[in-house]
């Protein structure tokens, strides 16, 4: 898919941690083309407020595709206020069935402070186990670090920041320039 049209594009690590009544979503700022970092300050975690409802979303993949999906998600949330899971399932259905949306290449992590979900173009709406989830090039590194840190008493933000630092030390497509958003219910 994207590798055919844009070979070598890499970057993004998005991590979400739920603990103590809050969810923290952290994203790095790196975008790479092959062996070159073309941007180190990208902002891939955003706060949305459709219909006054606070939602935090992080994305991996094509930025234009992700923004298209975030706009669609906002419309779904306006149609179903306070029902994040329902809005995400409706978005995933559209994404899977619509000829235009089907070609979008991105993944999303979304939360309203209570519900935490990963949405994919394959039609998946996944609620993570262990109150931690991650996407992107360095997602597995950040996920493993955060899962290990969940055994400690650290607060959600400290787990997210430490896990992202570990991922940045291991993954060449992840940097330490973080955007961090907290949300609680």
Short mmCIF file of N, CA and C in Angstrom, two decimals:
data_model
loop_
_atom_site.label_atom_id
_atom_site.label_comp_id
_atom_site.label_asym_id
_atom_site.label_seq_id
_atom_site.Cartn_x
_atom_site.Cartn_y
_atom_site.Cartn_z
N UNK A 1 0.84 -1.17 0.00
CA UNK A 1 0.00 0.00 0.00
C UNK A 1 0.89 1.24 0.00
N UNK A 2 1.06 1.90 1.13
CA UNK A 2 1.85 3.14 1.18
C UNK A 2 3.30 2.86 0.81
N UNK A 3 3.80 1.68 1.15
CA UNK A 3 5.19 1.35 0.84
C UNK A 3 5.42 1.36 -0.67
N UNK A 4 4.39 1.05 -1.47
CA UNK A 4 4.52 1.08 -2.91
C UNK A 4 4.66 2.51 -3.41
N UNK A 5 3.87 3.42 -2.86
CA UNK A 5 3.86 4.81 -3.32
C UNK A 5 4.87 5.68 -2.60
N UNK A 6 5.11 5.42 -1.31
CA UNK A 6 6.01 6.23 -0.51
C UNK A 6 6.97 5.32 0.26
N UNK A 7 7.86 4.63 -0.46
CA UNK A 7 8.74 3.69 0.24
C UNK A 7 9.65 4.42 1.23
N UNK A 8 9.83 3.82 2.39
CA UNK A 8 10.75 4.36 3.36
C UNK A 8 10.18 5.34 4.35
N UNK A 9 8.88 5.71 4.24
CA UNK A 9 8.29 6.60 5.22
C UNK A 9 8.11 5.84 6.53
N UNK A 10 8.65 6.38 7.58
CA UNK A 10 8.50 5.78 8.90
C UNK A 10 8.34 6.89 9.92
N UNK A 11 7.94 6.53 11.07
CA UNK A 11 7.88 7.49 12.15
C UNK A 11 6.60 7.35 12.91
N UNK A 12 6.63 7.78 14.09
CA UNK A 12 5.50 7.85 14.99
C UNK A 12 5.51 6.73 16.00
N UNK A 13 5.40 7.13 17.21
CA UNK A 13 5.11 6.21 18.30
C UNK A 13 4.06 6.91 19.14
N UNK A 14 2.92 6.27 19.28
CA UNK A 14 1.82 6.79 20.10
C UNK A 14 1.54 5.75 21.18
N UNK A 15 1.46 6.22 22.42
CA UNK A 15 1.24 5.34 23.56
C UNK A 15 0.12 5.91 24.42
N UNK A 16 -0.76 5.05 24.90
CA UNK A 16 -1.81 5.47 25.84
C UNK A 16 -1.75 4.59 27.07
N UNK A 17 -1.85 5.24 28.24
CA UNK A 17 -1.80 4.55 29.53
C UNK A 17 -2.98 5.01 30.36
N UNK A 18 -3.75 4.05 30.88
CA UNK A 18 -4.89 4.36 31.77
C UNK A 18 -4.55 3.90 33.18
N UNK A 19 -4.65 4.83 34.12
CA UNK A 19 -4.38 4.49 35.52
C UNK A 19 -4.96 5.58 36.42
N UNK A 20 -5.52 5.17 37.54
CA UNK A 20 -5.98 6.11 38.55
C UNK A 20 -7.03 7.10 38.06
N UNK A 21 -7.93 6.66 37.20
CA UNK A 21 -9.01 7.53 36.75
C UNK A 21 -8.63 8.50 35.64
N UNK A 22 -7.44 8.35 35.08
CA UNK A 22 -7.07 9.21 33.96
C UNK A 22 -6.39 8.40 32.88
N UNK A 23 -6.41 8.96 31.67
CA UNK A 23 -5.70 8.36 30.54
C UNK A 23 -4.72 9.40 30.02
N UNK A 24 -3.51 8.97 29.77
CA UNK A 24 -2.48 9.82 29.20
C UNK A 24 -2.14 9.27 27.82
N UNK A 25 -2.15 10.14 26.82
CA UNK A 25 -1.75 9.77 25.46
C UNK A 25 -0.49 10.57 25.14
N UNK A 26 0.57 9.87 24.77
CA UNK A 26 1.84 10.51 24.44
C UNK A 26 2.25 10.11 23.03
N UNK A 27 2.78 11.07 22.30
CA UNK A 27 3.27 10.81 20.95
C UNK A 27 4.60 11.50 20.73
N UNK A 28 5.47 10.84 20.00
CA UNK A 28 6.75 11.47 19.69
C UNK A 28 6.58 12.42 18.50
N UNK A 29 7.65 13.10 18.13
CA UNK A 29 7.54 14.10 17.08
C UNK A 29 8.28 13.76 15.80
N UNK A 30 8.78 12.54 15.66
CA UNK A 30 9.65 12.23 14.53
C UNK A 30 8.90 11.72 13.32
N UNK A 31 9.30 12.24 12.16
CA UNK A 31 8.88 11.71 10.87
C UNK A 31 10.15 11.50 10.07
N UNK A 32 10.34 10.29 9.56
CA UNK A 32 11.56 9.95 8.82
C UNK A 32 11.23 9.53 7.41
N UNK A 33 12.16 9.81 6.51
CA UNK A 33 12.09 9.34 5.13
C UNK A 33 13.37 8.56 4.89
N UNK A 34 13.24 7.23 4.85
CA UNK A 34 14.43 6.39 4.74
C UNK A 34 15.29 6.56 5.97
N UNK A 35 16.53 6.94 5.76
CA UNK A 35 17.47 7.12 6.86
C UNK A 35 17.55 8.57 7.33
N UNK A 36 16.65 9.41 6.84
CA UNK A 36 16.70 10.83 7.16
C UNK A 36 15.51 11.25 8.00
N UNK A 37 15.77 11.97 9.07
CA UNK A 37 14.70 12.57 9.85
C UNK A 37 14.31 13.85 9.12
N UNK A 38 13.06 13.92 8.65
CA UNK A 38 12.64 15.12 7.93
C UNK A 38 11.90 16.10 8.82
N UNK A 39 11.43 15.61 9.96
CA UNK A 39 10.81 16.51 10.94
C UNK A 39 10.90 15.85 12.30
N UNK A 40 11.24 16.63 13.30
CA UNK A 40 11.36 16.09 14.64
C UNK A 40 10.34 16.64 15.61
N UNK A 41 9.47 17.53 15.12
CA UNK A 41 8.51 18.21 16.02
C UNK A 41 7.06 18.05 15.58
N UNK A 42 6.75 16.98 14.88
CA UNK A 42 5.36 16.75 14.46
C UNK A 42 4.49 16.55 15.69
N UNK A 43 3.26 17.02 15.62
CA UNK A 43 2.32 16.89 16.74
C UNK A 43 1.24 15.90 16.34
N UNK A 44 1.32 14.69 16.89
CA UNK A 44 0.45 13.59 16.47
C UNK A 44 -0.56 13.19 17.54
N UNK A 45 -0.65 14.00 18.59
CA UNK A 45 -1.66 13.80 19.63
C UNK A 45 -2.46 15.08 19.71
N UNK A 46 -3.79 14.95 19.64
CA UNK A 46 -4.67 16.12 19.59
C UNK A 46 -5.83 15.96 20.55
N UNK A 47 -6.29 17.10 21.02
CA UNK A 47 -7.50 17.15 21.85
C UNK A 47 -8.64 17.61 20.95
N UNK A 48 -9.73 16.85 20.95
CA UNK A 48 -10.92 17.19 20.17
C UNK A 48 -12.04 17.54 21.15
N UNK A 49 -12.97 18.36 20.70
CA UNK A 49 -14.11 18.72 21.56
C UNK A 49 -15.41 18.74 20.76
N UNK A 50 -15.77 17.63 20.13
CA UNK A 50 -17.01 17.61 19.36
C UNK A 50 -18.22 17.70 20.28
N UNK A 51 -19.07 18.69 20.05
CA UNK A 51 -20.27 18.84 20.87
C UNK A 51 -19.96 19.06 22.33
N UNK A 52 -18.78 19.60 22.64
CA UNK A 52 -18.41 19.87 24.02
C UNK A 52 -17.83 18.68 24.77
N UNK A 53 -17.79 17.52 24.13
CA UNK A 53 -17.23 16.32 24.76
C UNK A 53 -15.73 16.30 24.51
N UNK A 54 -14.94 16.16 25.57
CA UNK A 54 -13.49 16.11 25.44
C UNK A 54 -13.05 14.71 25.02
N UNK A 55 -12.24 14.64 23.98
CA UNK A 55 -11.66 13.39 23.49
C UNK A 55 -10.21 13.68 23.13
N UNK A 56 -9.33 12.75 23.44
CA UNK A 56 -7.93 12.85 23.03
C UNK A 56 -7.67 11.75 22.01
N UNK A 57 -6.99 12.13 20.92
CA UNK A 57 -6.69 11.17 19.86
C UNK A 57 -5.22 11.28 19.48
N UNK A 58 -4.61 10.14 19.22
CA UNK A 58 -3.26 10.08 18.69
C UNK A 58 -3.30 9.27 17.41
N UNK A 59 -2.45 9.64 16.46
CA UNK A 59 -2.50 8.93 15.17
C UNK A 59 -1.12 8.54 14.69
N UNK A 60 -1.10 7.44 13.95
CA UNK A 60 0.09 6.97 13.26
C UNK A 60 -0.29 6.75 11.81
N UNK A 61 0.65 7.01 10.92
CA UNK A 61 0.38 6.84 9.50
C UNK A 61 0.40 8.17 8.80
N UNK A 62 -0.24 8.22 7.66
CA UNK A 62 -0.30 9.43 6.86
C UNK A 62 -1.04 10.54 7.60
N UNK A 63 -0.43 11.70 7.68
CA UNK A 63 -1.03 12.82 8.41
C UNK A 63 -2.34 13.25 7.76
N UNK A 64 -2.35 13.39 6.45
CA UNK A 64 -3.59 13.82 5.77
C UNK A 64 -4.69 12.79 5.98
N UNK A 65 -4.34 11.52 5.91
CA UNK A 65 -5.32 10.47 6.14
C UNK A 65 -5.84 10.52 7.57
N UNK A 66 -4.93 10.71 8.51
CA UNK A 66 -5.33 10.77 9.93
C UNK A 66 -6.26 11.95 10.17
N UNK A 67 -5.96 13.11 9.59
CA UNK A 67 -6.83 14.28 9.78
C UNK A 67 -8.21 14.04 9.17
N UNK A 68 -8.26 13.36 8.05
CA UNK A 68 -9.55 13.01 7.44
C UNK A 68 -10.34 12.13 8.41
N UNK A 69 -9.67 11.15 9.00
CA UNK A 69 -10.35 10.26 9.95
C UNK A 69 -10.77 11.00 11.22
N UNK A 70 -9.93 11.90 11.71
CA UNK A 70 -10.29 12.68 12.90
C UNK A 70 -11.51 13.56 12.64
N UNK A 71 -11.59 14.16 11.45
CA UNK A 71 -12.77 14.96 11.09
C UNK A 71 -14.02 14.08 11.06
N UNK A 72 -13.90 12.90 10.49
CA UNK A 72 -15.03 11.97 10.44
C UNK A 72 -15.43 11.53 11.85
N UNK A 73 -14.44 11.29 12.69
CA UNK A 73 -14.73 10.89 14.07
C UNK A 73 -15.47 12.00 14.80
N UNK A 74 -15.06 13.24 14.60
CA UNK A 74 -15.75 14.35 15.25
C UNK A 74 -17.22 14.40 14.83
N UNK A 75 -17.49 14.17 13.55
CA UNK A 75 -18.88 14.16 13.07
C UNK A 75 -19.66 13.00 13.70
N UNK A 76 -19.03 11.86 13.82
CA UNK A 76 -19.70 10.71 14.44
C UNK A 76 -20.00 11.00 15.92
N UNK A 77 -19.07 11.65 16.60
CA UNK A 77 -19.27 11.99 18.00
C UNK A 77 -20.37 13.04 18.18
N UNK A 78 -20.49 13.95 17.23
CA UNK A 78 -21.57 14.94 17.29
C UNK A 78 -22.92 14.27 17.11
N UNK A 79 -22.95 13.20 16.30
CA UNK A 79 -24.19 12.45 16.08
C UNK A 79 -24.55 11.54 17.26
N UNK A 80 -23.52 11.12 18.00
CA UNK A 80 -23.74 10.22 19.14
C UNK A 80 -22.99 10.78 20.35
N UNK A 81 -23.45 11.90 20.91
CA UNK A 81 -22.72 12.53 22.01
C UNK A 81 -22.56 11.59 23.21
N UNK A 82 -21.35 11.58 23.77
CA UNK A 82 -21.09 10.78 24.94
C UNK A 82 -20.96 9.29 24.68
N UNK A 83 -20.96 8.88 23.42
CA UNK A 83 -20.90 7.46 23.06
C UNK A 83 -19.67 7.20 22.19
N UNK A 84 -18.50 7.26 22.80
CA UNK A 84 -17.26 7.11 22.05
C UNK A 84 -17.18 5.77 21.33
N UNK A 85 -17.51 4.69 22.00
CA UNK A 85 -17.42 3.36 21.37
C UNK A 85 -18.32 3.28 20.15
N UNK A 86 -19.53 3.77 20.28
CA UNK A 86 -20.46 3.74 19.14
C UNK A 86 -19.93 4.56 17.97
N UNK A 87 -19.42 5.76 18.26
CA UNK A 87 -18.88 6.61 17.21
C UNK A 87 -17.69 5.95 16.52
N UNK A 88 -16.85 5.27 17.29
CA UNK A 88 -15.69 4.59 16.73
C UNK A 88 -16.08 3.40 15.85
N UNK A 89 -17.08 2.66 16.28
CA UNK A 89 -17.56 1.53 15.47
C UNK A 89 -18.15 2.05 14.16
N UNK A 90 -18.91 3.13 14.23
CA UNK A 90 -19.47 3.72 13.00
C UNK A 90 -18.36 4.20 12.07
N UNK A 91 -17.32 4.83 12.64
CA UNK A 91 -16.19 5.27 11.82
C UNK A 91 -15.50 4.07 11.18
N UNK A 92 -15.26 3.02 11.95
CA UNK A 92 -14.59 1.83 11.41
C UNK A 92 -15.42 1.19 10.29
N UNK A 93 -16.74 1.19 10.44
CA UNK A 93 -17.60 0.65 9.38
C UNK A 93 -17.45 1.47 8.10
N UNK A 94 -17.52 2.79 8.25
CA UNK A 94 -17.35 3.65 7.08
C UNK A 94 -15.98 3.47 6.45
N UNK A 95 -14.96 3.42 7.29
CA UNK A 95 -13.58 3.28 6.84
C UNK A 95 -13.40 1.99 6.04
N UNK A 96 -14.04 0.96 6.48
CA UNK A 96 -13.92 -0.35 5.83
C UNK A 96 -14.72 -0.43 4.53
N UNK A 97 -15.87 0.24 4.49
CA UNK A 97 -16.80 0.05 3.37
C UNK A 97 -16.72 1.14 2.30
N UNK A 98 -16.34 2.35 2.65
CA UNK A 98 -16.31 3.46 1.71
C UNK A 98 -15.09 3.34 0.79
N UNK A 99 -15.31 3.47 -0.52
CA UNK A 99 -14.21 3.29 -1.48
C UNK A 99 -13.08 4.29 -1.27
N UNK A 100 -13.41 5.53 -0.92
CA UNK A 100 -12.39 6.54 -0.67
C UNK A 100 -11.68 6.29 0.66
N UNK A 101 -12.45 6.09 1.71
CA UNK A 101 -11.85 5.91 3.03
C UNK A 101 -11.03 4.64 3.12
N UNK A 102 -11.42 3.62 2.38
CA UNK A 102 -10.73 2.33 2.42
C UNK A 102 -9.24 2.46 2.12
N UNK A 103 -8.87 3.48 1.35
CA UNK A 103 -7.47 3.66 0.98
C UNK A 103 -6.67 4.49 1.98
N UNK A 104 -7.32 4.98 3.02
CA UNK A 104 -6.62 5.79 4.01
C UNK A 104 -5.71 4.91 4.85
N UNK A 105 -4.52 5.40 5.10
CA UNK A 105 -3.52 4.60 5.81
C UNK A 105 -3.10 5.31 7.09
N UNK A 106 -3.78 4.96 8.14
CA UNK A 106 -3.49 5.52 9.45
C UNK A 106 -4.11 4.60 10.50
N UNK A 107 -3.72 4.80 11.73
CA UNK A 107 -4.35 4.13 12.87
C UNK A 107 -4.59 5.21 13.91
N UNK A 108 -5.60 4.99 14.74
CA UNK A 108 -5.94 5.97 15.76
C UNK A 108 -6.02 5.32 17.14
N UNK A 109 -5.58 6.05 18.15
CA UNK A 109 -5.89 5.73 19.54
C UNK A 109 -6.78 6.87 20.01
N UNK A 110 -7.94 6.54 20.58
CA UNK A 110 -8.86 7.57 21.06
C UNK A 110 -9.33 7.24 22.47
N UNK A 111 -9.58 8.30 23.24
CA UNK A 111 -10.08 8.11 24.60
C UNK A 111 -10.89 9.32 25.02
N UNK A 112 -11.87 9.05 25.87
CA UNK A 112 -12.63 10.13 26.49
C UNK A 112 -12.32 10.19 27.98
N UNK A 113 -11.27 9.50 28.40
CA UNK A 113 -10.88 9.46 29.80
C UNK A 113 -11.41 8.23 30.51
N UNK A 114 -12.35 7.58 29.90
CA UNK A 114 -12.92 6.36 30.46
C UNK A 114 -12.68 5.20 29.50
N UNK A 115 -13.19 5.34 28.29
CA UNK A 115 -13.02 4.35 27.25
C UNK A 115 -11.71 4.62 26.52
N UNK A 116 -10.97 3.57 26.21
CA UNK A 116 -9.71 3.67 25.48
C UNK A 116 -9.79 2.68 24.33
N UNK A 117 -9.63 3.19 23.09
CA UNK A 117 -9.81 2.34 21.91
C UNK A 117 -8.73 2.57 20.86
N UNK A 118 -8.43 1.52 20.10
CA UNK A 118 -7.59 1.60 18.92
C UNK A 118 -8.49 1.32 17.72
N UNK A 119 -8.39 2.17 16.69
CA UNK A 119 -9.21 2.01 15.48
C UNK A 119 -8.27 1.80 14.30
N UNK A 120 -8.56 0.77 13.49
CA UNK A 120 -7.74 0.48 12.32
C UNK A 120 -8.59 0.48 11.06
N UNK A 121 -7.92 0.58 9.93
CA UNK A 121 -8.60 0.54 8.64
C UNK A 121 -9.11 -0.83 8.26
N UNK A 122 -8.76 -1.84 9.02
CA UNK A 122 -9.25 -3.19 8.77
C UNK A 122 -10.63 -3.39 9.39
N UNK A 123 -11.17 -2.34 10.01
CA UNK A 123 -12.48 -2.44 10.64
C UNK A 123 -12.41 -2.79 12.10
N UNK A 124 -11.22 -2.77 12.67
CA UNK A 124 -11.06 -3.12 14.08
C UNK A 124 -11.30 -1.93 14.99
N UNK A 125 -12.02 -2.16 16.06
CA UNK A 125 -12.15 -1.22 17.17
C UNK A 125 -11.80 -2.05 18.39
N UNK A 126 -10.60 -1.82 18.91
CA UNK A 126 -10.06 -2.69 19.96
C UNK A 126 -9.93 -1.94 21.27
N UNK A 127 -10.41 -2.56 22.34
CA UNK A 127 -10.18 -2.04 23.68
C UNK A 127 -9.00 -2.82 24.24
N UNK A 128 -7.91 -2.14 24.56
CA UNK A 128 -6.69 -2.86 24.95
C UNK A 128 -6.82 -3.53 26.31
N UNK A 129 -6.05 -4.61 26.45
CA UNK A 129 -5.92 -5.26 27.75
C UNK A 129 -4.85 -4.54 28.54
N UNK A 130 -4.85 -4.69 29.82
CA UNK A 130 -3.79 -4.18 30.70
C UNK A 130 -3.72 -2.67 30.76
N UNK A 131 -4.74 -1.94 30.25
CA UNK A 131 -4.82 -0.48 30.32
C UNK A 131 -3.68 0.24 29.62
N UNK A 132 -3.08 -0.41 28.63
CA UNK A 132 -1.99 0.19 27.86
C UNK A 132 -2.16 -0.22 26.41
N UNK A 133 -1.90 0.73 25.49
CA UNK A 133 -1.89 0.40 24.08
C UNK A 133 -0.93 1.32 23.36
N UNK A 134 -0.43 0.89 22.19
CA UNK A 134 0.50 1.71 21.42
C UNK A 134 0.37 1.36 19.94
N UNK A 135 0.69 2.34 19.11
CA UNK A 135 0.68 2.15 17.66
C UNK A 135 1.91 2.84 17.08
N UNK A 136 2.19 2.55 15.83
CA UNK A 136 3.28 3.21 15.12
C UNK A 136 4.55 2.40 15.09
N UNK A 137 5.56 2.97 14.46
CA UNK A 137 6.84 2.28 14.26
C UNK A 137 7.48 1.81 15.55
N UNK A 138 7.44 2.64 16.57
CA UNK A 138 8.03 2.28 17.86
C UNK A 138 7.00 1.81 18.87
N UNK A 139 5.79 1.55 18.40
CA UNK A 139 4.70 1.17 19.29
C UNK A 139 4.96 -0.05 20.14
N UNK A 140 5.57 -1.08 19.54
CA UNK A 140 5.82 -2.30 20.31
C UNK A 140 6.85 -2.09 21.41
N UNK A 141 7.84 -1.22 21.15
CA UNK A 141 8.84 -0.92 22.17
C UNK A 141 8.20 -0.16 23.34
N UNK A 142 7.40 0.86 23.00
CA UNK A 142 6.73 1.65 24.03
C UNK A 142 5.73 0.80 24.81
N UNK A 143 5.01 -0.07 24.11
CA UNK A 143 4.04 -0.94 24.75
C UNK A 143 4.71 -1.87 25.75
N UNK A 144 5.80 -2.50 25.34
CA UNK A 144 6.51 -3.42 26.23
C UNK A 144 7.03 -2.68 27.47
N UNK A 145 7.59 -1.51 27.27
CA UNK A 145 8.11 -0.73 28.41
C UNK A 145 6.98 -0.33 29.35
N UNK A 146 5.89 0.15 28.79
CA UNK A 146 4.75 0.59 29.61
C UNK A 146 4.13 -0.59 30.36
N UNK A 147 4.00 -1.72 29.71
CA UNK A 147 3.44 -2.90 30.39
C UNK A 147 4.31 -3.28 31.58
N UNK A 148 5.62 -3.20 31.43
CA UNK A 148 6.51 -3.49 32.55
C UNK A 148 6.37 -2.47 33.66
N UNK A 149 6.20 -1.21 33.31
CA UNK A 149 6.08 -0.14 34.29
C UNK A 149 4.73 -0.15 35.02
N UNK A 150 3.74 -0.82 34.45
CA UNK A 150 2.43 -0.89 35.11
C UNK A 150 2.52 -1.66 36.43
N UNK A 151 3.57 -2.44 36.62
CA UNK A 151 3.76 -3.18 37.88
C UNK A 151 4.25 -2.27 39.00
N UNK A 152 4.60 -1.04 38.67
CA UNK A 152 5.07 -0.07 39.66
C UNK A 152 3.89 0.77 40.15
N UNK A 153 4.16 1.69 41.04
CA UNK A 153 3.14 2.61 41.54
C UNK A 153 3.17 3.95 40.81
N UNK A 154 3.92 4.05 39.73
CA UNK A 154 4.05 5.31 39.01
C UNK A 154 2.68 5.76 38.46
N UNK A 155 2.45 7.08 38.41
CA UNK A 155 1.22 7.58 37.79
C UNK A 155 1.28 7.41 36.27
N UNK A 156 0.13 7.51 35.63
CA UNK A 156 0.01 7.27 34.19
C UNK A 156 0.97 8.12 33.37
N UNK A 157 1.08 9.40 33.68
CA UNK A 157 1.96 10.26 32.87
C UNK A 157 3.42 9.84 33.00
N UNK A 158 3.84 9.48 34.18
CA UNK A 158 5.23 9.06 34.37
C UNK A 158 5.51 7.75 33.63
N UNK A 159 4.55 6.85 33.65
CA UNK A 159 4.70 5.60 32.89
C UNK A 159 4.83 5.91 31.41
N UNK A 160 3.95 6.77 30.90
CA UNK A 160 3.98 7.11 29.47
C UNK A 160 5.30 7.78 29.09
N UNK A 161 5.74 8.74 29.87
CA UNK A 161 6.99 9.45 29.54
C UNK A 161 8.19 8.52 29.61
N UNK A 162 8.25 7.67 30.61
CA UNK A 162 9.38 6.74 30.76
C UNK A 162 9.37 5.71 29.64
N UNK A 163 8.21 5.17 29.33
CA UNK A 163 8.11 4.18 28.25
C UNK A 163 8.48 4.78 26.90
N UNK A 164 8.05 6.02 26.67
CA UNK A 164 8.41 6.69 25.40
C UNK A 164 9.91 6.95 25.34
N UNK A 165 10.54 7.29 26.46
CA UNK A 165 11.99 7.49 26.48
C UNK A 165 12.71 6.19 26.16
N UNK A 166 12.22 5.08 26.69
CA UNK A 166 12.81 3.77 26.40
C UNK A 166 12.66 3.45 24.92
N UNK A 167 11.46 3.69 24.37
CA UNK A 167 11.24 3.45 22.94
C UNK A 167 12.17 4.31 22.09
N UNK A 168 12.35 5.57 22.47
CA UNK A 168 13.22 6.47 21.71
C UNK A 168 14.67 6.01 21.74
N UNK A 169 15.08 5.37 22.84
CA UNK A 169 16.45 4.84 22.93
C UNK A 169 16.65 3.60 22.06
N UNK A 170 15.57 2.90 21.73
CA UNK A 170 15.67 1.65 20.99
C UNK A 170 15.31 1.81 19.51
N UNK A 171 14.25 2.53 19.23
CA UNK A 171 13.70 2.64 17.87
C UNK A 171 14.25 3.87 17.17
N UNK A 172 14.87 3.68 16.01
CA UNK A 172 15.44 4.81 15.28
C UNK A 172 14.36 5.70 14.68
N UNK A 173 13.11 5.25 14.67
CA UNK A 173 12.01 6.04 14.12
C UNK A 173 11.20 6.76 15.20
N UNK A 174 11.76 6.83 16.42
CA UNK A 174 11.10 7.48 17.55
C UNK A 174 12.06 8.46 18.18
N UNK A 175 11.57 9.67 18.51
CA UNK A 175 12.43 10.62 19.22
C UNK A 175 11.81 10.98 20.57
N UNK A 176 12.51 11.79 21.32
CA UNK A 176 12.06 12.15 22.66
C UNK A 176 11.28 13.45 22.73
N UNK A 177 10.92 14.02 21.58
CA UNK A 177 10.14 15.25 21.54
C UNK A 177 8.66 14.88 21.66
N UNK A 178 8.13 14.93 22.88
CA UNK A 178 6.80 14.39 23.16
C UNK A 178 5.70 15.45 23.17
N UNK A 179 4.54 15.02 22.72
CA UNK A 179 3.30 15.72 22.97
C UNK A 179 2.51 14.82 23.91
N UNK A 180 2.08 15.35 25.05
CA UNK A 180 1.39 14.54 26.05
C UNK A 180 0.07 15.23 26.39
N UNK A 181 -1.01 14.48 26.31
CA UNK A 181 -2.34 14.99 26.69
C UNK A 181 -2.92 14.05 27.75
N UNK A 182 -3.49 14.65 28.80
CA UNK A 182 -4.14 13.92 29.88
C UNK A 182 -5.63 14.19 29.83
N UNK A 183 -6.39 13.16 30.14
CA UNK A 183 -7.84 13.33 30.21
C UNK A 183 -8.38 12.39 31.30
N UNK A 184 -9.33 12.87 32.04
CA UNK A 184 -9.94 12.02 33.06
C UNK A 184 -11.45 12.16 32.96
N UNK A 185 -12.14 11.19 33.52
CA UNK A 185 -13.60 11.17 33.47
C UNK A 185 -14.16 11.54 34.80
#
